[in-house]
Every structure is written in structure tokens, then in C-alpha cells.
Tab-separated table of C-alpha atoms in Angstrom:
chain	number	residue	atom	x	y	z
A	1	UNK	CA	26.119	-8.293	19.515
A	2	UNK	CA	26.327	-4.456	19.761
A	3	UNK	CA	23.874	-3.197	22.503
A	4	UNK	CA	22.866	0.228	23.854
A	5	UNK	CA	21.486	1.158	27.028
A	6	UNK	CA	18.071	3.222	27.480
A	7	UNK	CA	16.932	4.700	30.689
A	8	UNK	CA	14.495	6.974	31.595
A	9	UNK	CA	11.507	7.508	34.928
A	10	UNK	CA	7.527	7.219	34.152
A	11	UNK	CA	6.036	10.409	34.825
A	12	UNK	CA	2.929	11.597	36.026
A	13	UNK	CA	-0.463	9.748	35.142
A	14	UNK	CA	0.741	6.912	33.195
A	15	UNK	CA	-1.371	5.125	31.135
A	16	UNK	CA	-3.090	1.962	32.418
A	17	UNK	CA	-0.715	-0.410	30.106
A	18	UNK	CA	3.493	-0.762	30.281
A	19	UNK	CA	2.974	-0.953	26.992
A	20	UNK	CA	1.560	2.372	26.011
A	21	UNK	CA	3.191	3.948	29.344
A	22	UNK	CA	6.841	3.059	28.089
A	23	UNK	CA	5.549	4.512	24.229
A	24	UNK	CA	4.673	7.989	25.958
A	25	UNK	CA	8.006	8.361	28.221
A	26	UNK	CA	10.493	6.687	25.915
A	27	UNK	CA	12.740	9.336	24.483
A	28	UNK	CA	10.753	9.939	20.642
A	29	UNK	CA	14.895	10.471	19.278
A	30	UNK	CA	14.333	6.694	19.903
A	31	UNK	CA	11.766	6.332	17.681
A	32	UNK	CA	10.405	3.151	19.480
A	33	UNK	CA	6.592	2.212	18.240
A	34	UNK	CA	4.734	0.183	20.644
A	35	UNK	CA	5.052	-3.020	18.889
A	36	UNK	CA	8.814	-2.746	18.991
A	37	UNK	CA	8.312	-2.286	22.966
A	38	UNK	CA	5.939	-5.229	23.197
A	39	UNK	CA	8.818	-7.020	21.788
A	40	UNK	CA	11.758	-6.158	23.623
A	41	UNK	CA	9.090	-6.776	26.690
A	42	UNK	CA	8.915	-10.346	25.431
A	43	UNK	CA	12.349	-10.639	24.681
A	44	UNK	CA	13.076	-9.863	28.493
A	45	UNK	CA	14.868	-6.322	27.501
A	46	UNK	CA	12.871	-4.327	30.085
A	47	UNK	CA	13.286	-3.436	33.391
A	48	UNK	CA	11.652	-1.868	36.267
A	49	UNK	CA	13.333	-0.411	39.267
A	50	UNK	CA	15.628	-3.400	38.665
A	51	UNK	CA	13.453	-6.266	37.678
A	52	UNK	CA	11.967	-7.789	34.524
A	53	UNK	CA	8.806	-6.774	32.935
A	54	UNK	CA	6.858	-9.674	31.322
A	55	UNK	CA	3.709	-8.262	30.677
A	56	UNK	CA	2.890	-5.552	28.087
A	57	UNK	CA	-0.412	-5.169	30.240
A	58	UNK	CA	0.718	-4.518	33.602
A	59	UNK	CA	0.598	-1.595	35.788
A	60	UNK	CA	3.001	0.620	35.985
A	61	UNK	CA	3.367	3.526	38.649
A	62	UNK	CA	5.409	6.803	37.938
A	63	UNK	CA	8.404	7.331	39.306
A	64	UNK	CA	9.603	4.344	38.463
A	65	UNK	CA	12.811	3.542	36.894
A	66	UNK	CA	12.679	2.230	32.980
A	67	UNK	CA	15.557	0.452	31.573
A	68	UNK	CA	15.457	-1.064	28.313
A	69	UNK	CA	18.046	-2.885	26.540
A	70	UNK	CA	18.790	-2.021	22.519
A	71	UNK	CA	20.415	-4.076	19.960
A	72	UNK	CA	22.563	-1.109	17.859
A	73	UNK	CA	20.770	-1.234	14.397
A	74	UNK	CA	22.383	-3.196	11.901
A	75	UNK	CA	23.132	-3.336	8.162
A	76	UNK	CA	20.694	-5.325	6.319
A	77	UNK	CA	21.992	-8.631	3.925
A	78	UNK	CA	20.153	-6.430	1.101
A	79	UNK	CA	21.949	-5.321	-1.414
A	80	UNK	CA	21.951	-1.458	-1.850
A	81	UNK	CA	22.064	-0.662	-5.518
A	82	UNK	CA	22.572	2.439	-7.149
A	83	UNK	CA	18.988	2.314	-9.001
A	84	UNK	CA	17.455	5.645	-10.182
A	85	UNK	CA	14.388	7.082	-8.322
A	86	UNK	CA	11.823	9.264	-8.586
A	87	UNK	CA	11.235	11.159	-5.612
A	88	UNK	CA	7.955	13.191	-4.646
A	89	UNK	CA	9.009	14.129	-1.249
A	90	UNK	CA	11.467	13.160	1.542
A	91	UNK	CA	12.512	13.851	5.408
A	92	UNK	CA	13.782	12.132	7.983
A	93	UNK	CA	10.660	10.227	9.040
A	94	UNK	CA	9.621	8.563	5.074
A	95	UNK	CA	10.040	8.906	1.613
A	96	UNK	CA	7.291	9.028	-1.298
A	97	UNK	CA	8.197	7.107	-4.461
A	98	UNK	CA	6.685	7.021	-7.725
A	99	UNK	CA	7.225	3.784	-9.114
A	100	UNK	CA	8.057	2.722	-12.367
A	101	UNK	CA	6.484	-0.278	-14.350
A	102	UNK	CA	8.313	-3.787	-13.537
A	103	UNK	CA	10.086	-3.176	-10.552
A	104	UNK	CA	9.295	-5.346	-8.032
A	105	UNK	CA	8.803	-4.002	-4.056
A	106	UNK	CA	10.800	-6.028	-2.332
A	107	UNK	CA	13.365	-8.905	-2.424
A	108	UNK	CA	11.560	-12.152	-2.728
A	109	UNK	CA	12.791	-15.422	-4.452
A	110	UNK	CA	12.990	-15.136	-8.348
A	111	UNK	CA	13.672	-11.081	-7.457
A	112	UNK	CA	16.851	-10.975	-5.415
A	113	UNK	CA	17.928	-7.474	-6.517
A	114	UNK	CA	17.007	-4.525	-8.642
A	115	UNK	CA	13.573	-4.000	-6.550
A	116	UNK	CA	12.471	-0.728	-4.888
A	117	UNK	CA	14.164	-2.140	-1.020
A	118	UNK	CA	17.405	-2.167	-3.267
A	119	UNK	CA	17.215	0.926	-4.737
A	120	UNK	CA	16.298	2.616	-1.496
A	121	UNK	CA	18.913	1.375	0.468
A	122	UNK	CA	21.509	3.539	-1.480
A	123	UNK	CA	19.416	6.266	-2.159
A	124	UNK	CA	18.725	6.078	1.744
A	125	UNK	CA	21.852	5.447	2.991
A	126	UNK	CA	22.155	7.060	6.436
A	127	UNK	CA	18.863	8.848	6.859
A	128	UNK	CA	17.634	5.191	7.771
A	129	UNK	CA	17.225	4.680	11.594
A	130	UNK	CA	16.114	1.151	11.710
A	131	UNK	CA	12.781	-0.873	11.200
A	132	UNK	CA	12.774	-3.713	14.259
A	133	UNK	CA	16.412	-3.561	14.712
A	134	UNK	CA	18.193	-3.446	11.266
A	135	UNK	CA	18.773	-0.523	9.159
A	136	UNK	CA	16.239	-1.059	6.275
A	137	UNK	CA	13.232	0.817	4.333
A	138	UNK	CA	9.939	0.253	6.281
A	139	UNK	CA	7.637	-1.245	3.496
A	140	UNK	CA	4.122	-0.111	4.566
A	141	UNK	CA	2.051	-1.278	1.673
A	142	UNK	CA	2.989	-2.529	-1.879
A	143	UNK	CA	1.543	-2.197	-5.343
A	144	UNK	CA	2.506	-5.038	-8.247
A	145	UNK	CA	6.033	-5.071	-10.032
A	146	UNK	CA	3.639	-3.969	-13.107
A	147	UNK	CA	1.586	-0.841	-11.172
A	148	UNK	CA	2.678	1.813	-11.785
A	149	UNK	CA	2.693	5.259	-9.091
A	150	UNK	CA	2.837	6.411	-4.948
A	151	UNK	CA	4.548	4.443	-2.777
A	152	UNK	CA	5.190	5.819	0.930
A	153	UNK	CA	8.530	4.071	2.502
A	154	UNK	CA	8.914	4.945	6.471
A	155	UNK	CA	12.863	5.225	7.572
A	156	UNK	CA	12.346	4.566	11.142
A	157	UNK	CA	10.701	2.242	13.570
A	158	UNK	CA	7.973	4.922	14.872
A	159	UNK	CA	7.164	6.094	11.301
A	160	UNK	CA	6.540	2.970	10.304
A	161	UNK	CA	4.302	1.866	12.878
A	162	UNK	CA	2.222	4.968	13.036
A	163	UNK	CA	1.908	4.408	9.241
A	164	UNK	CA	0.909	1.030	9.386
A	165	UNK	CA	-2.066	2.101	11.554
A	166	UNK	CA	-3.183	4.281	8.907
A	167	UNK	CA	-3.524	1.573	6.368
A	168	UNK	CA	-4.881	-0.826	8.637
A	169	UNK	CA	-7.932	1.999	9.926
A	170	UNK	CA	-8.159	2.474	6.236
A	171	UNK	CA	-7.405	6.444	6.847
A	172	UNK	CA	-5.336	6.487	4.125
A	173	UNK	CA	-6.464	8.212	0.685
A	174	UNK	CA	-5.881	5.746	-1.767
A	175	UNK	CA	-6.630	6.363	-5.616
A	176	UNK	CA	-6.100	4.531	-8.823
A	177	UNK	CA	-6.376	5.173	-12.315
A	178	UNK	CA	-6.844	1.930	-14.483
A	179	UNK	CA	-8.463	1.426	-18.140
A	180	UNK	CA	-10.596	-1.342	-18.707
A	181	UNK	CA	-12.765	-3.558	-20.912
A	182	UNK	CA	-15.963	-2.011	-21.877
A	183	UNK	CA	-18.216	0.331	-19.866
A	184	UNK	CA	-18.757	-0.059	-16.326
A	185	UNK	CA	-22.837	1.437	-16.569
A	186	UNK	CA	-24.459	1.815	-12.924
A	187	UNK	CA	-27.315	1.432	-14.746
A	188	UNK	CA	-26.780	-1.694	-16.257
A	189	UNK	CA	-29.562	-4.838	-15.346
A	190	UNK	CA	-26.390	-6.861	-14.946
A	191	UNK	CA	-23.950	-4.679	-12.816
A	192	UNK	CA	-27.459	-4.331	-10.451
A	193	UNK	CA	-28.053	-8.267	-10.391
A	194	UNK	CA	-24.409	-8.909	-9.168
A	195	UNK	CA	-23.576	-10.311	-6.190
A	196	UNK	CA	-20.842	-7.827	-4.470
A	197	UNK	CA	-22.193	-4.817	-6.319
A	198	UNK	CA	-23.996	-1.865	-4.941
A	199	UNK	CA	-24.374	1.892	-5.917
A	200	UNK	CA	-23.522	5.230	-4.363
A	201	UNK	CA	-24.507	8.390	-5.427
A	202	UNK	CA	-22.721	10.202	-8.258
A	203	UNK	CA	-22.488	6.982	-10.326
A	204	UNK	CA	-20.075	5.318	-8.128
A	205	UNK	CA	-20.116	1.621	-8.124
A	206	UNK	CA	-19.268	-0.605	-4.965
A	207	UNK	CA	-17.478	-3.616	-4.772
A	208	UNK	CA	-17.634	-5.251	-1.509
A	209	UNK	CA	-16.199	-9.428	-1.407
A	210	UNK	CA	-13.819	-11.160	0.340
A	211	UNK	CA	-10.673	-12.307	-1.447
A	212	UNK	CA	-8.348	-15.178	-0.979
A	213	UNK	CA	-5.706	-17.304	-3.023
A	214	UNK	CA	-7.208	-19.258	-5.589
A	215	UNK	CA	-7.314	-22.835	-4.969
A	216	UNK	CA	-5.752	-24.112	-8.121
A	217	UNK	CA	-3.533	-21.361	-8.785
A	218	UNK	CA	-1.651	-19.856	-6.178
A	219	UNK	CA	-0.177	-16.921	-8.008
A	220	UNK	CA	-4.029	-15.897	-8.381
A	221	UNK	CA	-7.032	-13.922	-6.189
A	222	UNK	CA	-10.174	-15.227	-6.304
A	223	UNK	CA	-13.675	-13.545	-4.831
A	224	UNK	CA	-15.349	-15.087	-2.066
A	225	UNK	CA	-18.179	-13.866	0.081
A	226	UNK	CA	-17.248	-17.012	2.944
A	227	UNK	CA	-13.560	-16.751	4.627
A	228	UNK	CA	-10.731	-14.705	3.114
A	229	UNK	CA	-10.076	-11.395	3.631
A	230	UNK	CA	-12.701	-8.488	3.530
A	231	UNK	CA	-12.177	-5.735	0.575
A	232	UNK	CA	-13.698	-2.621	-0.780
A	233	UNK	CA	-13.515	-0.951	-3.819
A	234	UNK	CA	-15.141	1.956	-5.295
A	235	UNK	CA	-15.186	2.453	-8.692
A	236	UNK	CA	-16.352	5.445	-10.834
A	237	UNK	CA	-16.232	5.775	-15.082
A	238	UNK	CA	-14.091	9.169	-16.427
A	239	UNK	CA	-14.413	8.839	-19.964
A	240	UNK	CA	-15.192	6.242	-22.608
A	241	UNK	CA	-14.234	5.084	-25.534
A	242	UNK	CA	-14.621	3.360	-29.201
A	243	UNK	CA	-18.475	2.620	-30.295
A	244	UNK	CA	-19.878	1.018	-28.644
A	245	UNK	CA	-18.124	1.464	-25.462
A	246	UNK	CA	-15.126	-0.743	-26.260
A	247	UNK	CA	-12.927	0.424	-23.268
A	248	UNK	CA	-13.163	3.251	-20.322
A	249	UNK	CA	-10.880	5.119	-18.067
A	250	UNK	CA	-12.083	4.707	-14.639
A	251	UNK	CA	-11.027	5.982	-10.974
A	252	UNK	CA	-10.637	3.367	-8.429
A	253	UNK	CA	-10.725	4.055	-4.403
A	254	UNK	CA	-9.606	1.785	-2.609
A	255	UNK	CA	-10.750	1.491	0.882
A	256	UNK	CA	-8.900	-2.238	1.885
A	257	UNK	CA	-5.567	-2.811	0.135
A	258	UNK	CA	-5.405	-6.375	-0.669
A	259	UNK	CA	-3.382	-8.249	-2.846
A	260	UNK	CA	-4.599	-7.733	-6.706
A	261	UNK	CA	-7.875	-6.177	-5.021
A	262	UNK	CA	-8.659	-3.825	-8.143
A	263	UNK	CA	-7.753	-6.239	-10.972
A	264	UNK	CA	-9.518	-8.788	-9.022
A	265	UNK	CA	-12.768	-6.502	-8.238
A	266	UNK	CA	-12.965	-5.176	-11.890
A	267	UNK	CA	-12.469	-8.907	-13.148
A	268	UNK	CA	-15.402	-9.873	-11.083
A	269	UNK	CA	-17.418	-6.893	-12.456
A	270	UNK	CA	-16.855	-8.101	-16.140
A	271	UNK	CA	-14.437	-5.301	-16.892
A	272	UNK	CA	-11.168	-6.661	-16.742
A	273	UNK	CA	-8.284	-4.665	-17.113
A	274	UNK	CA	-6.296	-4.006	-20.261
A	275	UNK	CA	-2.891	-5.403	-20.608
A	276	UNK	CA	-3.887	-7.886	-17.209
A	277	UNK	CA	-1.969	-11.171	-18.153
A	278	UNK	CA	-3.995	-12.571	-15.478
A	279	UNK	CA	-7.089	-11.336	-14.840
A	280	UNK	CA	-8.229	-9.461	-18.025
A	281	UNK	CA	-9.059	-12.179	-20.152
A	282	UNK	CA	-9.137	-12.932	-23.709
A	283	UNK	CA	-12.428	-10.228	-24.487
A	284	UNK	CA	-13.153	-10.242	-27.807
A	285	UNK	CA	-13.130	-6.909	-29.582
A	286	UNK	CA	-14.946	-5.742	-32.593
A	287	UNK	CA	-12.289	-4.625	-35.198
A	288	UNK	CA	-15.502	-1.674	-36.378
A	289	UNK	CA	-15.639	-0.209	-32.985
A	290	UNK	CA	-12.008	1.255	-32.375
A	291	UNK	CA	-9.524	2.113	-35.239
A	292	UNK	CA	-6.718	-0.486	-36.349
A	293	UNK	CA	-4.059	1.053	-34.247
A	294	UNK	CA	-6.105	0.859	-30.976
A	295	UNK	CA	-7.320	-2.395	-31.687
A	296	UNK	CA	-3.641	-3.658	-31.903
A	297	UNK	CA	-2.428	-1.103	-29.262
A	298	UNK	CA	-5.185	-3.108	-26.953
A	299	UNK	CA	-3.968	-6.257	-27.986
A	300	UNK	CA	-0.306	-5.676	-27.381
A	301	UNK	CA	-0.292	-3.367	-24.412
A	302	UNK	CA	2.265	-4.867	-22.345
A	303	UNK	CA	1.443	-4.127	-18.334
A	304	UNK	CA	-1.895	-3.761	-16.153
A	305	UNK	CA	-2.845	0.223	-17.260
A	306	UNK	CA	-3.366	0.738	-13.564
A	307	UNK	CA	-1.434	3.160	-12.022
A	308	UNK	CA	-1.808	4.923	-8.219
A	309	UNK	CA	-2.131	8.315	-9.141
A	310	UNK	CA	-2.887	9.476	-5.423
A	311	UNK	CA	-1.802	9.185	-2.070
A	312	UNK	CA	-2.928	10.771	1.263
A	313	UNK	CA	-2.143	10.637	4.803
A	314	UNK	CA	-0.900	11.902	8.018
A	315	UNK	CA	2.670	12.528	8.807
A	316	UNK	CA	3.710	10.322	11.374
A	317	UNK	CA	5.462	12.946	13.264
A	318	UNK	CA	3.535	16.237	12.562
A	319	UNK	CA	0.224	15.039	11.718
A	320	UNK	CA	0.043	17.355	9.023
A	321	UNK	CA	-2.313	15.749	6.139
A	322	UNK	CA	-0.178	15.193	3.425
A	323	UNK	CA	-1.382	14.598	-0.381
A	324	UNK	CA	0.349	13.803	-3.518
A	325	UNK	CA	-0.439	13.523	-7.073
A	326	UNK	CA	1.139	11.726	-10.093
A	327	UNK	CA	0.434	11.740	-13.738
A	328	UNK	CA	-0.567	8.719	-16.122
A	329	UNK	CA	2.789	7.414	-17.463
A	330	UNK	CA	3.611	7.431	-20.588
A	331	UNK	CA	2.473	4.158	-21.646
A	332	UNK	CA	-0.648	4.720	-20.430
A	333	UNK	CA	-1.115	7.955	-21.930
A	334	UNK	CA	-0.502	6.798	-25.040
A	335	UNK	CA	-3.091	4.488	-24.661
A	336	UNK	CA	-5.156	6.790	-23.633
A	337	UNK	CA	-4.577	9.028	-26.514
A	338	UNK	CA	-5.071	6.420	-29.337
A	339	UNK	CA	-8.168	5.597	-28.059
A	340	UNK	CA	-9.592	9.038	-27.966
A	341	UNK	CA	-8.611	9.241	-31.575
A	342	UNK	CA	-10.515	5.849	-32.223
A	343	UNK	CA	-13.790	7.416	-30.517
A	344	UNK	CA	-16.557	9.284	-32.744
């Protein structure tokens, strides 16, 4: 096993934890997040003036001596595959992605190769550091193989962890695009009666459950309001279309990021997305509200139309706000575009 040797002295006025004390004096060309040093504290890896550290919560005085033992980052079993990319910006700390339809985030039985972790480990090459020891992207949040949009990748143990704490203190600006089933009206009796559902000001409707896996099926989300996890999604109506309201083009904030929280949430509202083989339903369309080729282009549409148009957040080194925009694919806008021409 290759190893490499780190020492360095506490300074002045260390914090009250080893933890958080050994995060401040490490060396940042390191790049060594606090949960990698709880580890390596568990793992036996640290010293102090000589003797093992146990406890992430101890004491520590300056002056003292730090040594910490490194295992050399190594190459990952992934396959790196030369898979095109689009790129919205890159350094050395993370790369933003826009994401095509059907390619799946990461390796995972049934997806072994072609996903985004693939692609970025050749595009990467080099520039990555190492994520808890081994040289791969730092995954930070996913959207589904059929999602289209911004994806932010960290390239280094102390990107990704500062990341991670973004998404988890939901500071990061999250927002969708989707079209769905009919018209999502704030005013509506039924919207208003709906457990889950409040109102904000500027016509912005509120989606507040808890999600978990479905009982039966496993591939599935299902609302709850007891157990699972807590999500929030905001949900406002851009434009409209057919007559009556036969579909709509909505914005979607998302202030949790679980998994299929949007499709889930609009499911639950009664306005399932179009194209969702899962939760959008069979909804029956009248053939006199929307011209024939929307009506089939509804029926065929191949993909979720829900695509992460914008990302936000602070770099992990800098602190600088960063914020990036993506159009509609093309799918999508030709949705989009077929429908207008359907509406009166």
C-alpha cells in the first residue's frame, strides 16, 4: 500500500475539537475535509507528539506536533471512457456539466459504463486529486438518467465536502423547468383542499411531504406525511397551453433534493409530468383542445420534460457565488413549440 507522510504543529488558539483543529492547520494543498480527518482519526492514522489520537472531540493544545498518515490516491476500478461532454465551467476544485437525456450518474448494476463517472474520468484525467482516497469524480448530488441539465462534480476531497454542506443546508440554488398535465391554478378549490399544499405570494405553490420508497414497488417514491424523508418544492406556472389548459410550463425550486422529489410532488398535485413513464399517468386528453400533432407529440414524448436549467452556489475555495444557466433542450423545445402552435 503506497503511503505518504503529513506533518505539521497546531498553532495559536485552536479550536475546541481535533477535529476542526487538524481541518484549520492541515496544509489546504492537502485538500483534507473534516470528515476525511475524522476518518483517518478512526482508522488510527493520527498522531500527537508521538501518540495516537482516538477521539475527533478531544482537546488539543498548540504547539503540538500533528502527524497523519496518507494512503497515496489511487486509480479507481471505473472505467474512464472517452464520452463527449458538455462543459459550463471548470478549475481545479469542480466541474459543471450539462447533462444529456439517458445517461445515467453513476455506475450502478444494470449501468456498468457509459454514465457521467465514466465519462469524467477521461475528460478528468489528472486534474482529479482524490475523493476519500481514490482518484475519482466527487458526485455531490444526482438528477435521473432521463433529466436533463447542471450537474456540479467536485475533483478533490475538500471541494467535495464543502459542497456537500451546501446541499445538505439547502444553500444551494436549485431550479427546474418541467411541463406538465394541465394547469397548476393557486386558486383552484382543490389545489387549496390538499394535504401538502400551501401558497406563497406571487402565485407560487408549496409542496411540503415526506417521501419514501414505495412499499410495493421499490423503483418508486411515494408521499408520506409520517417517516421518510422531509421535502420541499416550490412550484410556479410560466405559460399555458391548449383550451382548456391541457398542459403548462412550470418552474420548479427545489429546496430538499430527494430522489424523484419533483415528479413525485407534481404527481401528488394532480399534474403529472409529460413523458413520466412512472409517475405521469395515463391522463386522458381531449383530441379538441390541442391540435393533432401535439396531441400525438404528448402521447409519444419519450423522457420526463424536466430539465435543471439552474444552478447556484459557493465556490468551495473562493466563496465567490457562482450561477449558471442552461437552455431547454431540444426535445423539450420542440415540445414546447408545438404546443404554442396548438394554443388559441
Amino acid at each position: 500500500m503506497n503511503v505518504s507522510h503529513l506533518e505539521f504543529t497546531i498553532a495559536e488558539d485552536p479550536p475546541n475539537r481535533l477535529d476542526k483543529a487538524l481541518f484549520r492547520d492541515a496544509p489546504e494543498a492537502e485538500d483534507l475535509s473534516r470528515t476525511r480527518l475524522v476518518r483517518l482519526i478512526g482508522q488510527g492514522a493520527v498522531t500527537i507528539n508521538g501518540d495516537v489520537a482516538t477521539n475527533p472531540n478531544a482537546r488539543v493544545r498548540a504547539g503540538v506536533i500533528v502527524k497523519i498518515r496518507l494512503e497515496v490516491a489511487v486509480e479507481t476500478a471505473t472505467l474512464a471512457q472517452n464520452i463527449p461532454l458538455e462543459v459550463v465551467y471548470e478549475d481545479s476544485h469542480l466541474i459543471v456539466i450539462n447533462k444529456p437525456a439517458g445517461m445515467v450518474v453513476h455506475p450502478a448494476p444494470g449501468s456498468p459504463s457509459g454514465t457521467l463517472v465514466n465519462a469524467l474520468l477521461h475528460h478528468c484525467a489528472d486534474s482529479l486529486s482524490g475523493i476519500g482516497g481514490e482518484k475519482r469524480p466527487g458526485i455531490v448530488h444526482r438528477i435521473d438518467k432521463d433529466t436533463t441539465g447542471l450537474l456540479v462534480v467536485a475533483k478533490n476531497d475538500k471541494a467535495h465536502h464543502a459542497l456537500a454542506k451546501q446541499f445538505a443546508t439547502h444553500e444551494v440554488e436549485r431550479l427546474y423547468q418541467a411541463v406538465c398535465f394541465g394547469y397548476p391554478d393557486v386558486s383552484e378549490p382543490r389545489l387549496g383542499g390538499l394535504r401538502g399544499v400551501s401558497f406563497e405570494p406571487g402565485a407560487i405553490l408549496k409542496v411540503t411531504t415526506q417521501l419514501a420508497r414505495h412499499k410495493i414497488d421499490r423503483q418508486r417514491q411515494a408521499v408520506l406525511f409520517e417517516g421518510g424523508r422531509h421535502a420541499i418544492t416550490r412550484v410556479k406556472v410560466r405559460k399555458t397551453f391548449g383550451s382548456p389548459n391541457t398542459a403548462s410550463l412550470v418552474d420548479c425550486w427545489l429546496e430538499t433534493g430527494r430522489t424523484h422529489q419533483i415528479r413525485v410532488h407534481m404527481a401528488h398535485i394532480g399534474h403529472g409530468l409529460i413523458g413520466d413513464p412512472v409517475y405521469g399517468g395515463n391522463r386522458k386528453i381531449a383530441k379538441k383542445s390541442i391540435s393533432e400533432e401535439a396531441f400525438s407529440l404528448i402521447k409519444s414524448f419519450a423522457r420526463q420534460a424536466l430539465h435543471a436549467a439552474v444552478l447556484g452556489f459557493k465556490h468551495p475555495e473562493s466563496d465567490e457565488k457562482l450561477r449558471f444557466n442552461v437552455e431547454i433542450p431540444t426535445d423539450m423545445q420542440g415540445l414546447l413549440s408545438v404546443l404554442q402552435g396548438s394554443t388559441s
